[in-house]
Protein backbone atom coordinates (compact mmCIF):
# COMPACT_ATOMS: atom_id res chain seq x y z
CA UNK A 1 86.71 58.52 74.04
CA UNK A 2 89.40 57.50 76.54
CA UNK A 3 88.37 58.23 80.05
CA UNK A 4 91.54 60.20 80.58
CA UNK A 5 90.58 62.40 77.61
CA UNK A 6 86.76 62.88 78.96
CA UNK A 7 88.28 63.26 82.43
CA UNK A 8 90.34 66.23 81.20
CA UNK A 9 87.38 67.65 79.18
CA UNK A 10 84.95 67.29 82.37
CA UNK A 11 87.73 69.04 84.06
CA UNK A 12 88.36 72.04 81.33
CA UNK A 13 84.50 72.31 81.44
CA UNK A 14 83.93 72.70 85.20
CA UNK A 15 87.10 75.18 85.48
CA UNK A 16 85.45 77.50 82.85
CA UNK A 17 82.08 77.58 84.33
CA UNK A 18 83.40 78.15 87.26
CA UNK A 19 85.57 81.19 85.83
CA UNK A 20 82.53 82.65 84.11
CA UNK A 21 80.94 82.42 87.16
CA UNK A 22 83.27 84.37 89.01
CA UNK A 23 83.44 86.79 86.41
CA UNK A 24 79.57 87.53 86.10
CA UNK A 25 79.27 87.05 89.96
CA UNK A 26 82.34 87.78 92.10
CA UNK A 27 80.58 87.81 95.28
CA UNK A 28 78.61 84.94 96.79
CA UNK A 29 76.70 84.92 100.21
CA UNK A 30 78.59 84.54 103.38
CA UNK A 31 78.76 81.21 104.85
CA UNK A 32 78.55 82.17 108.09
CA UNK A 33 75.67 84.18 108.05
CA UNK A 34 73.77 82.30 104.81
CA UNK A 35 73.26 85.94 103.51
CA UNK A 36 71.90 87.92 106.02
CA UNK A 37 74.26 89.81 107.45
CA UNK A 38 73.87 89.10 111.10
CA UNK A 39 73.18 85.94 113.40
CA UNK A 40 69.33 85.13 113.61
CA UNK A 41 68.30 84.01 117.22
CA UNK A 42 65.43 83.02 118.98
CA UNK A 43 63.90 84.42 122.04
CA UNK A 44 62.35 82.40 124.63
CA UNK A 45 59.08 81.69 123.20
CA UNK A 46 60.44 80.69 120.20
CA UNK A 47 60.44 84.05 117.71
CA UNK A 48 63.21 84.44 115.51
CA UNK A 49 65.11 88.03 116.24
CA UNK A 50 67.87 89.40 114.94
CA UNK A 51 71.17 88.77 116.57
CA UNK A 52 74.66 90.56 116.02
CA UNK A 53 76.14 91.78 113.02
CA UNK A 54 78.26 89.05 110.99
CA UNK A 55 81.99 89.88 111.80
CA UNK A 56 83.29 87.93 108.59
CA UNK A 57 81.44 89.44 105.97
CA UNK A 58 80.98 93.05 108.20
CA UNK A 59 77.23 93.06 108.06
CA UNK A 60 77.16 92.74 104.28
CA UNK A 61 75.73 89.28 103.75
CA UNK A 62 78.36 88.88 100.92
CA UNK A 63 81.86 87.40 100.58
CA UNK A 64 84.16 87.28 97.64
CA UNK A 65 84.71 84.02 95.77
CA UNK A 66 87.80 82.04 95.99
CA UNK A 67 88.23 82.14 92.07
CA UNK A 68 87.72 85.81 91.86
CA UNK A 69 90.12 86.44 95.14
CA UNK A 70 93.02 84.37 92.90
CA UNK A 71 92.26 86.31 89.91
CA UNK A 72 92.71 89.52 91.90
CA UNK A 73 95.84 88.23 93.25
CA UNK A 74 97.18 87.41 90.01
CA UNK A 75 95.76 90.76 88.62
CA UNK A 76 97.96 92.63 91.19
CA UNK A 77 100.82 90.90 90.89
CA UNK A 78 101.01 91.34 87.35
CA UNK A 79 100.22 94.94 87.40
CA UNK A 80 103.02 95.27 90.12
CA UNK A 81 105.54 93.05 88.02
CA UNK A 82 104.96 95.04 84.88
CA UNK A 83 105.28 98.72 86.39
């Protein structure tokens, strides 16, 4: 097997794996709050306490994956173009 064919097969495998992940689970954890929905702070004694709500995910703790967002854009474009 040539290296170019192996690289193409590996790229195809990674792409299909990510597409299946986006189809099965379109939402992932928010990167800023790590899925908590709010910031975690510590008080003066070092104990953890709840901070402000995360503005990026609007306190849900979830975000849409990049692949799912691209699929939604393409589907909307196709739907609007074929009306």
